[in-house]
mmCIF file of C-alpha atoms in Angstrom:
data_model
loop_
_atom_site.group_PDB
_atom_site.id
_atom_site.type_symbol
_atom_site.label_atom_id
_atom_site.label_comp_id
_atom_site.label_asym_id
_atom_site.label_seq_id
_atom_site.Cartn_x
_atom_site.Cartn_y
_atom_site.Cartn_z
ATOM 1 C CA LEU A 8 0.024 0.154 0.015
ATOM 2 C CA PHE A 9 2.744 2.160 1.048
ATOM 3 C CA THR A 10 4.484 1.525 -2.521
ATOM 4 C CA SER A 11 1.624 2.056 -4.157
ATOM 5 C CA VAL A 12 0.490 5.617 -2.233
ATOM 6 C CA GLN A 13 4.607 6.625 -3.393
ATOM 7 C CA VAL A 14 3.955 5.398 -7.195
ATOM 8 C CA ARG A 15 0.660 7.446 -7.130
ATOM 9 C CA LEU A 16 2.501 10.972 -5.982
ATOM 10 C CA GLN A 17 5.185 10.607 -8.289
ATOM 11 C CA LEU A 18 2.914 10.328 -10.648
ATOM 12 C CA LEU A 19 1.065 14.019 -9.389
ATOM 13 C CA ALA A 20 4.433 15.921 -8.834
ATOM 14 C CA GLY A 21 4.841 15.749 -12.571
ATOM 15 C CA MET A 22 1.281 16.525 -13.132
ATOM 16 C CA SER A 23 0.417 20.527 -13.862
ATOM 17 C CA ILE A 24 -3.094 20.210 -13.706
ATOM 18 C CA ARG A 25 -5.600 22.767 -14.765
ATOM 19 C CA ARG A 26 -8.235 23.029 -12.435
ATOM 20 C CA ALA A 27 -11.747 22.679 -13.659
ATOM 21 C CA SER A 28 -12.053 26.643 -12.688
ATOM 22 C CA HIS A 29 -15.969 26.963 -13.220
ATOM 23 C CA ALA A 30 -17.474 24.025 -11.542
ATOM 24 C CA GLY A 31 -19.746 24.731 -8.909
ATOM 25 C CA SER A 32 -21.417 27.701 -11.077
ATOM 26 C CA TRP A 33 -21.322 27.402 -14.230
ATOM 27 C CA TYR A 34 -21.980 23.435 -14.050
ATOM 28 C CA SER A 35 -22.490 21.280 -11.100
ATOM 29 C CA ASN A 36 -19.396 19.660 -9.373
ATOM 30 C CA ASP A 37 -20.999 17.063 -8.303
ATOM 31 C CA ARG A 38 -20.071 14.016 -10.163
ATOM 32 C CA HIS A 39 -22.909 11.699 -9.918
ATOM 33 C CA SER A 40 -25.592 14.789 -10.607
ATOM 34 C CA LEU A 41 -23.226 16.136 -13.411
ATOM 35 C CA GLN A 42 -23.578 12.747 -15.030
ATOM 36 C CA ALA A 43 -27.273 12.608 -14.738
ATOM 37 C CA GLN A 44 -27.140 15.773 -16.328
ATOM 38 C CA LEU A 45 -25.091 14.687 -18.720
ATOM 39 C CA SER A 46 -26.869 11.685 -19.924
ATOM 40 C CA ASP A 47 -30.506 13.529 -19.934
ATOM 41 C CA TRP A 48 -29.735 15.571 -22.611
ATOM 42 C CA LEU A 49 -27.809 12.926 -24.472
ATOM 43 C CA GLY A 50 -30.748 11.289 -24.126
ATOM 44 C CA HIS A 51 -33.055 14.096 -25.459
ATOM 45 C CA ALA A 52 -31.066 14.631 -28.390
ATOM 46 C CA LEU A 53 -32.392 13.696 -31.640
ATOM 47 C CA PRO A 54 -30.735 11.009 -33.862
ATOM 48 C CA GLU A 55 -31.300 12.333 -37.368
ATOM 49 C CA PRO A 56 -28.141 15.231 -37.214
ATOM 50 C CA CYS A 57 -25.847 11.677 -35.624
ATOM 51 C CA GLN A 58 -27.255 9.637 -38.718
ATOM 52 C CA GLN A 59 -26.459 12.084 -41.553
ATOM 53 C CA HIS A 60 -22.816 11.957 -40.109
ATOM 54 C CA GLN A 61 -22.037 7.960 -40.040
ATOM 55 C CA PRO A 62 -20.019 6.422 -38.716
ATOM 56 C CA SER A 63 -19.055 9.589 -36.749
ATOM 57 C CA ALA A 64 -18.506 13.385 -36.982
ATOM 58 C CA VAL A 65 -15.496 14.677 -36.855
ATOM 59 C CA ALA A 66 -15.753 18.229 -35.807
ATOM 60 C CA VAL A 67 -18.577 19.510 -33.758
ATOM 61 C CA ILE A 68 -19.431 23.389 -33.057
ATOM 62 C CA SER A 69 -21.098 23.366 -29.716
ATOM 63 C CA PRO A 70 -21.999 26.781 -27.255
ATOM 64 C CA HIS A 71 -20.123 27.689 -24.158
ATOM 65 C CA ALA A 72 -22.800 29.246 -21.574
ATOM 66 C CA GLY A 73 -23.450 27.883 -18.706
ATOM 67 C CA LEU A 74 -24.290 24.470 -19.040
ATOM 68 C CA ALA A 75 -27.806 24.790 -17.833
ATOM 69 C CA TYR A 76 -28.355 27.259 -20.713
ATOM 70 C CA SER A 77 -26.241 25.311 -23.298
ATOM 71 C CA GLY A 78 -26.079 22.034 -21.961
ATOM 72 C CA PRO A 79 -29.028 20.498 -24.415
ATOM 73 C CA THR A 80 -28.110 22.138 -27.195
ATOM 74 C CA ALA A 81 -24.613 20.805 -26.938
ATOM 75 C CA ALA A 82 -25.910 17.535 -26.612
ATOM 76 C CA PHE A 83 -27.157 17.311 -30.252
ATOM 77 C CA SER A 84 -22.881 17.802 -31.394
ATOM 78 C CA PHE A 85 -21.609 15.541 -28.531
ATOM 79 C CA ALA A 86 -24.232 12.655 -29.212
ATOM 80 C CA CYS A 87 -22.739 12.528 -32.651
ATOM 81 C CA ILE A 88 -19.707 11.213 -31.928
ATOM 82 C CA ASP A 89 -18.074 7.654 -31.600
ATOM 83 C CA PRO A 90 -15.209 8.219 -28.741
ATOM 84 C CA SER A 91 -13.757 4.554 -30.237
ATOM 85 C CA ARG A 92 -12.630 6.053 -33.255
ATOM 86 C CA PHE A 93 -10.791 8.986 -31.831
ATOM 87 C CA ARG A 94 -7.149 9.498 -29.817
ATOM 88 C CA ARG A 95 -6.818 13.167 -30.006
ATOM 89 C CA VAL A 96 -9.164 16.311 -29.576
ATOM 90 C CA PHE A 97 -8.649 19.751 -31.055
ATOM 91 C CA VAL A 98 -10.609 22.191 -28.278
ATOM 92 C CA LEU A 99 -10.937 26.170 -29.830
ATOM 93 C CA GLY A 100 -12.966 28.033 -27.915
ATOM 94 C CA PRO A 101 -12.006 32.338 -28.082
ATOM 95 C CA SER A 102 -10.590 34.559 -25.721
ATOM 96 C CA HIS A 103 -13.119 36.228 -23.571
ATOM 97 C CA HIS A 104 -10.335 37.679 -21.321
ATOM 98 C CA VAL A 105 -7.106 37.836 -22.919
ATOM 99 C CA TYR A 106 -6.249 39.815 -26.305
ATOM 100 C CA LEU A 107 -4.444 37.436 -28.557
ATOM 101 C CA SER A 108 -3.465 37.986 -32.033
ATOM 102 C CA SER A 109 -3.395 34.256 -32.917
ATOM 103 C CA CYS A 110 -3.833 31.446 -31.462
ATOM 104 C CA ALA A 111 -2.565 29.805 -27.666
ATOM 105 C CA LEU A 112 -1.577 26.429 -26.148
ATOM 106 C CA PRO A 113 -0.815 25.829 -22.587
ATOM 107 C CA SER A 114 1.561 26.396 -21.386
ATOM 108 C CA LYS A 115 2.379 24.000 -18.161
ATOM 109 C CA ALA A 116 -0.581 22.663 -17.918
ATOM 110 C CA THR A 117 -0.780 18.286 -18.678
ATOM 111 C CA HIS A 118 -3.810 17.665 -17.931
ATOM 112 C CA TYR A 119 -7.064 19.338 -17.185
ATOM 113 C CA ASP A 120 -9.785 18.363 -14.646
ATOM 114 C CA THR A 121 -13.031 17.794 -14.596
ATOM 115 C CA PRO A 122 -15.690 16.328 -11.925
ATOM 116 C CA LEU A 123 -15.901 12.935 -13.932
ATOM 117 C CA GLY A 124 -11.870 12.840 -14.403
ATOM 118 C CA LYS A 125 -9.077 13.924 -15.565
ATOM 119 C CA LEU A 126 -8.337 14.654 -19.404
ATOM 120 C CA ALA A 127 -4.603 14.899 -20.566
ATOM 121 C CA VAL A 128 -2.986 16.800 -23.223
ATOM 122 C CA ASP A 129 -1.326 15.926 -25.592
ATOM 123 C CA LEU A 130 1.875 17.237 -24.551
ATOM 124 C CA SER A 131 4.001 15.963 -28.016
ATOM 125 C CA CYS A 132 1.138 17.106 -30.440
ATOM 126 C CA VAL A 133 1.710 20.717 -28.231
ATOM 127 C CA GLN A 134 4.985 20.629 -28.618
ATOM 128 C CA ALA A 135 4.855 20.160 -32.132
ATOM 129 C CA LEU A 136 2.574 23.175 -32.742
ATOM 130 C CA ARG A 137 4.718 25.442 -30.628
ATOM 131 C CA GLN A 138 7.933 23.903 -33.024
ATOM 132 C CA THR A 139 6.262 25.789 -35.449
ATOM 133 C CA GLY A 140 6.774 29.384 -34.078
ATOM 134 C CA MET A 141 2.694 30.512 -35.052
ATOM 135 C CA PHE A 142 1.191 29.897 -31.368
ATOM 136 C CA GLU A 143 1.308 32.245 -28.161
ATOM 137 C CA PHE A 144 1.142 30.595 -24.463
ATOM 138 C CA PHE A 145 -1.797 30.793 -22.559
ATOM 139 C CA GLU A 146 -0.476 31.076 -18.683
ATOM 140 C CA MET A 147 -2.329 28.968 -16.173
ATOM 141 C CA LYS A 148 -3.894 32.072 -14.140
ATOM 142 C CA ASP A 149 -5.584 32.945 -17.304
ATOM 143 C CA ASP A 150 -6.122 29.666 -18.728
ATOM 144 C CA GLU A 151 -8.305 28.746 -15.360
ATOM 145 C CA ASP A 152 -10.256 32.409 -16.053
ATOM 146 C CA GLU A 153 -11.250 31.373 -19.389
ATOM 147 C CA HIS A 154 -14.397 29.257 -19.585
ATOM 148 C CA SER A 155 -15.068 28.383 -23.081
ATOM 149 C CA ILE A 156 -12.583 25.880 -23.130
ATOM 150 C CA GLU A 157 -13.459 24.110 -20.321
ATOM 151 C CA MET A 158 -17.206 24.042 -20.978
ATOM 152 C CA GLN A 159 -17.079 21.210 -23.784
ATOM 153 C CA LEU A 160 -14.685 19.114 -21.218
ATOM 154 C CA PRO A 161 -17.880 17.920 -18.905
ATOM 155 C CA TYR A 162 -19.613 16.481 -22.115
ATOM 156 C CA LEU A 163 -15.550 15.271 -23.826
ATOM 157 C CA ALA A 164 -14.785 12.854 -20.423
ATOM 158 C CA HIS A 165 -18.543 11.868 -19.944
ATOM 159 C CA VAL A 166 -19.120 10.730 -23.964
ATOM 160 C CA PHE A 167 -14.844 9.187 -23.527
ATOM 161 C CA LYS A 168 -15.792 7.960 -20.108
ATOM 162 C CA ASP A 169 -14.378 4.355 -21.515
ATOM 163 C CA HIS A 170 -11.280 6.062 -23.441
ATOM 164 C CA LEU A 171 -9.886 8.369 -21.068
ATOM 165 C CA SER A 172 -6.325 6.278 -20.957
ATOM 166 C CA SER A 173 -6.077 6.543 -24.719
ATOM 167 C CA VAL A 174 -6.990 9.893 -25.730
ATOM 168 C CA LYS A 175 -5.752 13.201 -25.149
ATOM 169 C CA ILE A 176 -6.652 16.946 -25.948
ATOM 170 C CA VAL A 177 -5.151 19.915 -27.571
ATOM 171 C CA PRO A 178 -6.588 23.132 -25.862
ATOM 172 C CA MET A 179 -6.366 25.690 -28.013
ATOM 173 C CA VAL A 180 -7.337 30.009 -27.124
ATOM 174 C CA VAL A 181 -8.096 31.790 -30.481
ATOM 175 C CA GLY A 182 -7.306 35.502 -31.017
ATOM 176 C CA ASN A 183 -8.638 38.542 -33.009
ATOM 177 C CA LEU A 184 -6.237 36.677 -36.721
ATOM 178 C CA ASP A 185 -5.916 38.713 -39.668
ATOM 179 C CA ASP A 186 -6.202 36.628 -42.693
ATOM 180 C CA GLN A 187 -2.801 35.868 -43.199
ATOM 181 C CA THR A 188 -2.319 34.769 -39.358
ATOM 182 C CA PHE A 189 -5.716 32.937 -40.259
ATOM 183 C CA GLN A 190 -4.299 31.413 -43.137
ATOM 184 C CA SER A 191 -1.179 30.018 -41.902
ATOM 185 C CA VAL A 192 -2.503 28.373 -38.938
ATOM 186 C CA GLY A 193 -5.495 26.955 -40.681
ATOM 187 C CA GLY A 194 -2.125 25.264 -43.322
ATOM 188 C CA ILE A 195 -0.586 23.857 -39.726
ATOM 189 C CA LEU A 196 -4.242 22.421 -38.440
ATOM 190 C CA ALA A 197 -5.298 20.897 -41.784
ATOM 191 C CA GLN A 198 -2.868 17.793 -41.217
ATOM 192 C CA TYR A 199 -5.073 17.329 -38.109
ATOM 193 C CA ILE A 200 -8.283 17.915 -39.678
ATOM 194 C CA GLU A 201 -7.082 15.374 -42.067
ATOM 195 C CA ASP A 202 -6.424 12.775 -39.172
ATOM 196 C CA PRO A 203 -9.458 10.255 -38.976
ATOM 197 C CA GLN A 204 -8.178 10.024 -35.601
ATOM 198 C CA THR A 205 -8.964 13.238 -34.685
ATOM 199 C CA LEU A 206 -11.737 15.247 -33.503
ATOM 200 C CA PHE A 207 -12.309 18.765 -33.459
ATOM 201 C CA VAL A 208 -14.701 20.818 -30.695
ATOM 202 C CA LEU A 209 -15.423 24.163 -31.723
ATOM 203 C CA SER A 210 -16.701 26.355 -28.995
ATOM 204 C CA SER A 211 -18.822 28.848 -29.975
ATOM 205 C CA ASP A 212 -21.309 31.770 -28.741
ATOM 206 C CA PHE A 213 -22.839 31.452 -32.310
ATOM 207 C CA CYS A 214 -23.844 35.266 -31.690
ATOM 208 C CA HIS A 215 -25.326 37.138 -28.404
ATOM 209 C CA TRP A 216 -28.687 37.223 -30.172
ATOM 210 C CA GLY A 217 -31.580 39.193 -28.114
ATOM 211 C CA LYS A 218 -32.380 43.405 -27.804
ATOM 212 C CA ARG A 219 -30.182 43.608 -25.201
ATOM 213 C CA PHE A 220 -27.358 43.048 -27.053
ATOM 214 C CA ARG A 221 -29.117 45.228 -30.216
ATOM 215 C CA PHE A 222 -28.655 42.045 -32.734
ATOM 216 C CA THR A 223 -32.052 40.851 -33.408
ATOM 217 C CA PRO A 224 -31.742 39.051 -37.542
ATOM 218 C CA TYR A 225 -34.835 36.866 -37.863
ATOM 219 C CA ASP A 226 -36.405 36.437 -41.229
ATOM 220 C CA LYS A 227 -40.079 34.479 -40.723
ATOM 221 C CA GLN A 228 -39.966 34.104 -44.642
ATOM 222 C CA PHE A 229 -37.335 31.208 -43.910
ATOM 223 C CA GLY A 230 -39.292 29.611 -41.454
ATOM 224 C CA GLN A 231 -37.801 28.844 -37.025
ATOM 225 C CA ILE A 232 -34.653 30.553 -36.225
ATOM 226 C CA TRP A 233 -32.387 28.163 -36.934
ATOM 227 C CA GLU A 234 -33.362 28.191 -40.561
ATOM 228 C CA SER A 235 -32.827 31.757 -40.725
ATOM 229 C CA ILE A 236 -29.537 31.476 -39.763
ATOM 230 C CA VAL A 237 -28.998 28.850 -42.114
ATOM 231 C CA SER A 238 -30.108 31.115 -44.953
ATOM 232 C CA ILE A 239 -27.732 34.093 -44.429
ATOM 233 C CA LYS A 240 -25.046 34.226 -47.387
ATOM 234 C CA TYR A 241 -21.759 34.695 -46.126
ATOM 235 C CA VAL A 242 -19.765 38.137 -46.982
ATOM 236 C CA PHE A 243 -16.446 36.953 -46.538
ATOM 237 C CA HIS A 244 -14.231 35.262 -48.630
ATOM 238 C CA HIS A 245 -13.885 32.691 -45.988
ATOM 239 C CA VAL A 246 -15.789 31.316 -43.571
ATOM 240 C CA HIS A 247 -14.626 31.917 -39.490
ATOM 241 C CA PHE A 248 -15.080 29.743 -36.993
ATOM 242 C CA LEU A 249 -18.751 30.960 -35.370
ATOM 243 C CA PHE A 250 -16.834 32.691 -32.230
#
């Protein structure tokens, strides 16, 4: 028993764990309550979108508001993932507190904690990306202040619960990229997008819609709000992530 404790302490000593800093406020910090909540939302997600992406979606967009608000919608994305297919998950989310002119990778974190277990960072992938010179660093304090990445992790830990020992994540915080940086980062990520064992999760606000944001576009001729959104014509010559 003593030897086992020593081994565990040694393993922990090599970890740099990014805390689940929004647990208990933005979502439940109780393991059993959180599991039940996520299972319920996934159970109510309609199967049709998943059937269109057989055998699995390889990229999903998911909202990052508090789970009480975003959880039922996010379930439609995570229900389309076959966890047995993937060994790596890129999680991209916008920076709400720190200005970035490119994308940032964790500077120290080796694991991201959740009430459902820890998610290991793909350190070899992070190192390879750093060597390109295109990425900034996200310090632990700034990382723990940011919510866009963290809000995807409970679902990931839940969906990958039987594969936590084999899957690793690559958290990436996205800043205000100009066209040249956008193209450069996209070119670097292209090789991972083509990898069938890599999943991309894009954490998004979509938009802050409502009167208090003075943004309420809705063309009723197209039907429901989501149908109106689909009808919107892009005015940019390339599609930015919907942050």
